[in-house]
mmCIF file of C-alpha atoms in Angstrom:
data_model
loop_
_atom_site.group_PDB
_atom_site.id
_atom_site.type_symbol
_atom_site.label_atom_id
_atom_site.label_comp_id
_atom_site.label_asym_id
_atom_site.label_seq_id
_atom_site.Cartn_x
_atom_site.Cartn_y
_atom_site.Cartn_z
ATOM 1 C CA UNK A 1 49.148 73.723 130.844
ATOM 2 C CA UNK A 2 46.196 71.708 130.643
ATOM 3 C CA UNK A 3 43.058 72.234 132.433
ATOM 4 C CA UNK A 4 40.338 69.720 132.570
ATOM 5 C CA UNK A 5 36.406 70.762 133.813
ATOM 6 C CA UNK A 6 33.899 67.887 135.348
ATOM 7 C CA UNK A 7 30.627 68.328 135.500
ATOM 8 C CA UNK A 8 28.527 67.939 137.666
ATOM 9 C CA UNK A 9 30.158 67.922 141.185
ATOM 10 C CA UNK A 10 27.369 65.456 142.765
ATOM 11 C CA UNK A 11 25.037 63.048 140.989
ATOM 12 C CA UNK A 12 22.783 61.244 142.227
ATOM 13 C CA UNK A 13 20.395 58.026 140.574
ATOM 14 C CA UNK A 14 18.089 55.207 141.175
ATOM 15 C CA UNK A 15 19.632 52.209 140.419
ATOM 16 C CA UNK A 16 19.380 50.827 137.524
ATOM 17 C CA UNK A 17 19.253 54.226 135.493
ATOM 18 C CA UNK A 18 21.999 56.016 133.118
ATOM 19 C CA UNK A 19 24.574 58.246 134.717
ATOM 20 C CA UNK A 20 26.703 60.836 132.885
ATOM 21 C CA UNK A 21 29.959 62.464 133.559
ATOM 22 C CA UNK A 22 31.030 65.044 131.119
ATOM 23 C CA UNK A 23 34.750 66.544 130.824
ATOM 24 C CA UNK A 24 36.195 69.128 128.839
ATOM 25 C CA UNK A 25 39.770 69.899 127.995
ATOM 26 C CA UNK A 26 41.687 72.584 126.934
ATOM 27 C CA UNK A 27 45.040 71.084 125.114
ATOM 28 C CA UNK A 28 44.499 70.010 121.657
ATOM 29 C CA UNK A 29 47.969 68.342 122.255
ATOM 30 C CA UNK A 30 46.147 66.274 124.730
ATOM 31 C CA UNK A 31 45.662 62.606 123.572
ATOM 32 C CA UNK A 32 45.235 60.003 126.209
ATOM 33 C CA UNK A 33 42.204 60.364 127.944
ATOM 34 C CA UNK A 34 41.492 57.989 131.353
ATOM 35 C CA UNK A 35 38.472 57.535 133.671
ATOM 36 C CA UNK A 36 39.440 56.668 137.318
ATOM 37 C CA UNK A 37 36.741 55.718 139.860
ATOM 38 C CA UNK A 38 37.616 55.853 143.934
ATOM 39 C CA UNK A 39 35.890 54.072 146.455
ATOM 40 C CA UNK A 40 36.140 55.235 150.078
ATOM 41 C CA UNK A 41 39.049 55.168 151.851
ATOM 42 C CA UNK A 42 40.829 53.283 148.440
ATOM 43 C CA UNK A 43 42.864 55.430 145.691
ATOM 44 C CA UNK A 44 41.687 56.233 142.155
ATOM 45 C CA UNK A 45 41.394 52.970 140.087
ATOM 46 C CA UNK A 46 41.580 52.821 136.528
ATOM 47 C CA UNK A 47 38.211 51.764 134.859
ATOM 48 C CA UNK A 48 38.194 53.010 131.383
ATOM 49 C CA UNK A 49 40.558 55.287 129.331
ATOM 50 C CA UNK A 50 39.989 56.566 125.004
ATOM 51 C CA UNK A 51 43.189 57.397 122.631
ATOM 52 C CA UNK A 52 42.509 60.615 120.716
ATOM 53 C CA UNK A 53 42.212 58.145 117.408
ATOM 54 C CA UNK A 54 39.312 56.679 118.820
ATOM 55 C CA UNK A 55 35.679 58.136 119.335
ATOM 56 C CA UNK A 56 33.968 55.634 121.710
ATOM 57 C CA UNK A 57 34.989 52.349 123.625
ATOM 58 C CA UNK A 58 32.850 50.538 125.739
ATOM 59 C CA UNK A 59 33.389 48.238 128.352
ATOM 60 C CA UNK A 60 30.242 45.985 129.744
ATOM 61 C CA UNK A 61 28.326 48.953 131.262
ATOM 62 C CA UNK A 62 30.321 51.796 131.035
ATOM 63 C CA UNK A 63 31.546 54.080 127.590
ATOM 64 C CA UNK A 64 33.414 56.755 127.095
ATOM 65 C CA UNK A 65 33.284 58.910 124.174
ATOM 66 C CA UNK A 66 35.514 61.584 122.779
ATOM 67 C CA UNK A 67 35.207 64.664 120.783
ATOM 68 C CA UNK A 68 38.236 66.119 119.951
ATOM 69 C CA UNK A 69 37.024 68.881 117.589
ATOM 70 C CA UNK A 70 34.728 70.172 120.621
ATOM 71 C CA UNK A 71 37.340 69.067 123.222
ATOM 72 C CA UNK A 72 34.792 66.759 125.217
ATOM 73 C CA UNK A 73 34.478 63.531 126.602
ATOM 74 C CA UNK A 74 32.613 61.684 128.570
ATOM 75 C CA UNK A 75 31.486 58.822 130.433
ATOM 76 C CA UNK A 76 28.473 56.742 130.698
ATOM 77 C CA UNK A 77 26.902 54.148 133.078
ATOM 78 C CA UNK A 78 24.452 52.509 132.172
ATOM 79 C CA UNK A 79 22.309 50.023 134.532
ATOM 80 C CA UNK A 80 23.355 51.636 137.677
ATOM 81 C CA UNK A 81 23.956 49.514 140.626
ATOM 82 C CA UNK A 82 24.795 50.685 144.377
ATOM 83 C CA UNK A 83 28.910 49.534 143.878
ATOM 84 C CA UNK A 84 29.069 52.267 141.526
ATOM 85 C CA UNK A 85 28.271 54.529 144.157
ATOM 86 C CA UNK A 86 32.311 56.464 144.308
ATOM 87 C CA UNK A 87 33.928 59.918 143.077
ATOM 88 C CA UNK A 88 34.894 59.799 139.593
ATOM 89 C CA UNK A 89 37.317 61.525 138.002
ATOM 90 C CA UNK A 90 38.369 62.409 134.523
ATOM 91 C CA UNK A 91 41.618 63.220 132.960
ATOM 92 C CA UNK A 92 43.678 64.228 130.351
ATOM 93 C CA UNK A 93 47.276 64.116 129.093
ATOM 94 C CA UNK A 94 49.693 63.220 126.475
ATOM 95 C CA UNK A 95 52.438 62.480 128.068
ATOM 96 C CA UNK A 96 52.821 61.269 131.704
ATOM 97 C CA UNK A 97 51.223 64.501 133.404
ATOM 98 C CA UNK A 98 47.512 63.250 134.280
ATOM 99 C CA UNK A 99 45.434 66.437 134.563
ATOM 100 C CA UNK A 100 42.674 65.826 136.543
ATOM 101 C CA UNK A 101 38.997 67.205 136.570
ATOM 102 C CA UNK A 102 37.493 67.615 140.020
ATOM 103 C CA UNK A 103 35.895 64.944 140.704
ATOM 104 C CA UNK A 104 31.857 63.915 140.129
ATOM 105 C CA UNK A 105 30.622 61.919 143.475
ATOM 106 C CA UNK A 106 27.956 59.500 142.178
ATOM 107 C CA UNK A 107 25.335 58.245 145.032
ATOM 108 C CA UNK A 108 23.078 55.207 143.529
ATOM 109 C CA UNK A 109 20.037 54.843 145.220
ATOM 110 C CA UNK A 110 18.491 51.870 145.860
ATOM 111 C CA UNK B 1 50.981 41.200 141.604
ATOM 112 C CA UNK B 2 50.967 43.589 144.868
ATOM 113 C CA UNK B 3 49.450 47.104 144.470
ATOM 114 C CA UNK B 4 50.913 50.100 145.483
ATOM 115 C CA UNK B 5 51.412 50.928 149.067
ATOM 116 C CA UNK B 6 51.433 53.962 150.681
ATOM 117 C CA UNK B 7 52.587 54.920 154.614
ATOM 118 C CA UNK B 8 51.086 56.125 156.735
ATOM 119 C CA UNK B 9 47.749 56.083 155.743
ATOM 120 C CA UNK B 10 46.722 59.265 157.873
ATOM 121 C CA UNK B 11 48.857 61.934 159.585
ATOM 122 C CA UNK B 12 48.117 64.261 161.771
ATOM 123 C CA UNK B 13 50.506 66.862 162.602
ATOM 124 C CA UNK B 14 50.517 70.154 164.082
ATOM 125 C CA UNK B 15 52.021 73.443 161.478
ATOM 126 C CA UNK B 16 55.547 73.525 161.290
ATOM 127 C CA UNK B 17 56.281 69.741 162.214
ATOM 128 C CA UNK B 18 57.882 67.782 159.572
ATOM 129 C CA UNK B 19 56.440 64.585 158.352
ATOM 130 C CA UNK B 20 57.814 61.705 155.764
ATOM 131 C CA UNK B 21 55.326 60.018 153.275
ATOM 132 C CA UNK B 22 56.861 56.772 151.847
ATOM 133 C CA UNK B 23 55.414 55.412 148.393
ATOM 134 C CA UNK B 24 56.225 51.616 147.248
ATOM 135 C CA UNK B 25 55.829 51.177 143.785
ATOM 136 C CA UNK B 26 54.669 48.294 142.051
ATOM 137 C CA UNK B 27 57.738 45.540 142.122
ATOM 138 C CA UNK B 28 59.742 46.756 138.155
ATOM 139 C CA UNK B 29 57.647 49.864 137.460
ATOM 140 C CA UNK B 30 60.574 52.419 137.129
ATOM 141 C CA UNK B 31 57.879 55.170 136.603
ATOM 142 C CA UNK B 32 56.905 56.828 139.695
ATOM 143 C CA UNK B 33 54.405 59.938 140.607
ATOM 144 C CA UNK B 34 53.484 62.102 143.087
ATOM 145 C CA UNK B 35 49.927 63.480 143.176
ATOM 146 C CA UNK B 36 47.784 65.308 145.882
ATOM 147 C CA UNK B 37 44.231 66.270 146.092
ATOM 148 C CA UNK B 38 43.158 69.167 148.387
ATOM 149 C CA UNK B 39 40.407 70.074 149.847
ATOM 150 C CA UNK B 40 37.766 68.491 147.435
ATOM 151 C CA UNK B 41 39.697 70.061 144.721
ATOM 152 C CA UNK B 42 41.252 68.403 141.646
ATOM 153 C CA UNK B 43 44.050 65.859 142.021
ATOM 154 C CA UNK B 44 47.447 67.513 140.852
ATOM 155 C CA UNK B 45 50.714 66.374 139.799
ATOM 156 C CA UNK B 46 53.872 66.733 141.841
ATOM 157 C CA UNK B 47 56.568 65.120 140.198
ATOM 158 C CA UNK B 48 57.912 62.371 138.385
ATOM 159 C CA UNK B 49 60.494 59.686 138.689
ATOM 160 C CA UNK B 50 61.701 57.485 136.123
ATOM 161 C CA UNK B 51 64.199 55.173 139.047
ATOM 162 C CA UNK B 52 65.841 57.223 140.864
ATOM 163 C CA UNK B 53 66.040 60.463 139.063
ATOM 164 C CA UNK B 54 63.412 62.997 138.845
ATOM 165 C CA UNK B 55 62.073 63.809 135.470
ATOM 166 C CA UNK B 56 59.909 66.633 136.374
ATOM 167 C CA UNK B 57 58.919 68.351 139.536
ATOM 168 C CA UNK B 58 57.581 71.593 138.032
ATOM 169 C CA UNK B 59 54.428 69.852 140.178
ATOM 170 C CA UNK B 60 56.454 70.665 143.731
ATOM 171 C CA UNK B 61 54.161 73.731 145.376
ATOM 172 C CA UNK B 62 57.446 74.929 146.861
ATOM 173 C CA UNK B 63 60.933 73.955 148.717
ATOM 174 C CA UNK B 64 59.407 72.379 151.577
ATOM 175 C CA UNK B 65 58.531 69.440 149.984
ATOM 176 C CA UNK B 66 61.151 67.208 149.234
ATOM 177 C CA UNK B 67 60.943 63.798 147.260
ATOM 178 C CA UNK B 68 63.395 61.088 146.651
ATOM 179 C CA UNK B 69 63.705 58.092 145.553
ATOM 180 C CA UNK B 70 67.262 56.050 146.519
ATOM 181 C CA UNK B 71 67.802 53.214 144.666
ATOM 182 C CA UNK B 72 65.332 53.705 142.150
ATOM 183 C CA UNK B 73 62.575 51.785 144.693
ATOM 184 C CA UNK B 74 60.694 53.194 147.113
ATOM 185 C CA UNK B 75 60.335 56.648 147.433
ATOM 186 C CA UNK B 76 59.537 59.541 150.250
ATOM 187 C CA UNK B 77 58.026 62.358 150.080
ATOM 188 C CA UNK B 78 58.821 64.996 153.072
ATOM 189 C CA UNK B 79 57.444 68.110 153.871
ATOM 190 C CA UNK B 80 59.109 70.659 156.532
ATOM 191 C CA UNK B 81 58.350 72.424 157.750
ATOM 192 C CA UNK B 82 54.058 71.959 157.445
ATOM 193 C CA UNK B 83 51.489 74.553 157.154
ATOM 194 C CA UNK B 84 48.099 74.235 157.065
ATOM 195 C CA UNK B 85 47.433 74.692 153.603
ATOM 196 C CA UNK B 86 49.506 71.226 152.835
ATOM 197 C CA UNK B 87 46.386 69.188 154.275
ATOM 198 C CA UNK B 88 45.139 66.993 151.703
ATOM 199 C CA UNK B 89 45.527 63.412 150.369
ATOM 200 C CA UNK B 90 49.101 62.642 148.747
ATOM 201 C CA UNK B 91 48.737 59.923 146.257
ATOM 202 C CA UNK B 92 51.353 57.587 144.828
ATOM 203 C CA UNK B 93 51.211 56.325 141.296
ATOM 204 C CA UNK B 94 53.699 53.815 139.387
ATOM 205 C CA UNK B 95 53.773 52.872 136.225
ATOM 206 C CA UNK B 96 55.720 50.478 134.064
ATOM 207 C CA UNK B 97 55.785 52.474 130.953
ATOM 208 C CA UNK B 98 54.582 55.824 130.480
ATOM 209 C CA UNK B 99 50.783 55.976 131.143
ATOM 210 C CA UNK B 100 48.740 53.474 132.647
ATOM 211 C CA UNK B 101 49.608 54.776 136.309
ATOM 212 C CA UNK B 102 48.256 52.227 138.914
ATOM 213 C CA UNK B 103 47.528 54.769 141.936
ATOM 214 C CA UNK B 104 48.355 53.816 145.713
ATOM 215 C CA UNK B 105 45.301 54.344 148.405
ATOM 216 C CA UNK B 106 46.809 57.795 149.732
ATOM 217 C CA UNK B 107 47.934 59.357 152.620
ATOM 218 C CA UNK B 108 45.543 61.971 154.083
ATOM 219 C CA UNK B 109 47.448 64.242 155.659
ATOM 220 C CA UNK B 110 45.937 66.881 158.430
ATOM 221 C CA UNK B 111 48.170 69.741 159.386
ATOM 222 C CA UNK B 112 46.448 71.594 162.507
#
C-alpha cells in the first residue's frame, strides 16, 4: 500500500515568514495529492490538493508543488499569520483511499 | 449546505464496554468513509461506503468494529467490545463523487 512521510513533526514561525511542509510518497500509481489543515477541536479541512499532471498550483498564499519523478510534494505558506497556526496534513491516493502523512503542527508566532 | 456531523463528540468508556459512533453525511453524498487517527499518529482509513454497501473495509483493525450504514444515510460505527488501544479520534468523511472527501469534526474516543 501506500505510505506517505511528513516532515517536520512541529514548526514553528514568526508571522509573516514562509513555512514549508514537505511529503513524500511511495506509489507511483498515486495521483491525487490533497493538503488538509485542522484547527482545534474541528476535523481536517480541505485547503489545497495537485493532480499528478500538474507541477504547482497556488492559491492566494499557499502552493503546493509536485514531483513525481522524485515522489515529493509539498506545501508552502507564505506571509504567515497566527490563523494558520493548526496540524497539517498531507496525503496521497488514486483512488478513494487517502493515505495520510502524520501530521506537521504549525505554531505562528506573533 | 450542512457539514458533516459526527456523535458524540467525546467518549469515554472503560475496556471492554461497547460504544456506537454515528456519522451523518453530507445530504446526497453516497460516498462515505471511516478514518481514525491514534495517538498523534497518521490518520488511517477504515472503510468505505458507496450507500449502503461497503466497498472496502480492508481498513477495519479487526472484528470488533462494526460499521453500517442502513438506508444508504447515516452510518454507525460500533466497537465491542473496547480495549485500550482503540483510543483515538474516529473521523467521518463523505463525498459526492470519488475524492474530494469533506471530513466531519471527529469523535475522540478514550477507552480507560
Amino acid at each position: 500500500g501506500e505510505n506517505v512521510e511528513q516532515h517536520p513533526s512541529t514548526l514553528s514561525v514568526q508571522e509573516g515568514d514562509s513555512a514549508v511542509i514537505k511529503c513524500t510518497y511511495s506509489d507511483s500509481a498515486s495521483n491525487y495529492f490533497p493538503w488538509y489543515k485542522q484547527e482545534l477541536g474541528k476535523g481536517p479541512q480541505l485547503i489545497i490538493d495537485i493532480r499528478s499532471n500538474v507541477g504547482e498550483k497556488k492559491d492566494q498564499r499557499i502552493a503546493v508543488t509536485l514531483n513525481k519523478t522524485a515522489k515529493h510534494f509539498s506545501l508552502h505558506i507564505t506571509e504567515t499569520q497566527p490563523e494558520d497556526s493548526a496540524v497539517y496534513f498531507c496525503a496521497a491516493t488514486n483512488d478513494y483511499k487517502l493515505s495520510f502523512g502524520a501530521g506537521t503542527t504549525v505554531t505562528v508566532r506573533a | 449546505e450542512a457539514g458533516v456531523t459526527q456523535f458524540p463528540s467525546h467518549s469515554v468508556i472503560e475496556k471492554g464496554q461497547t460504544v456506537t459512533l454515528r456519522c451523518d453525511p453530507i445530504s446526497g453524498h453516497d460516498n462515505l468513509y471511516w478514518y481514525r487517527r491514534v495517538m498523534g499518529k497518521e490518520i488511517k482509513f477504515l472503510l468505505h461506503f458507496v450507500k449502503e454497501s461497503k466497498q472496502d473495509e480492508s481498513g477495519m483493525p479487526n472484528n470488533r468494529f462494526l460499521a453500517e450504514r442502513t438506508g444508504g444515510t447515516y452510518s454507525t460505527l460500533k466497537v465491542q467490545p473496547a480495549e485500550l488501544e482503540d483510543s483515538g479520534v474516529y473521523f467521518c468523511a463523505s463525498s459526492q463523487r470519488v475524492g474530494h472527501a469533506t471530513f466531519g469534526p471527529g469523535t475522540r474516543l478514550l477507552v480507560l
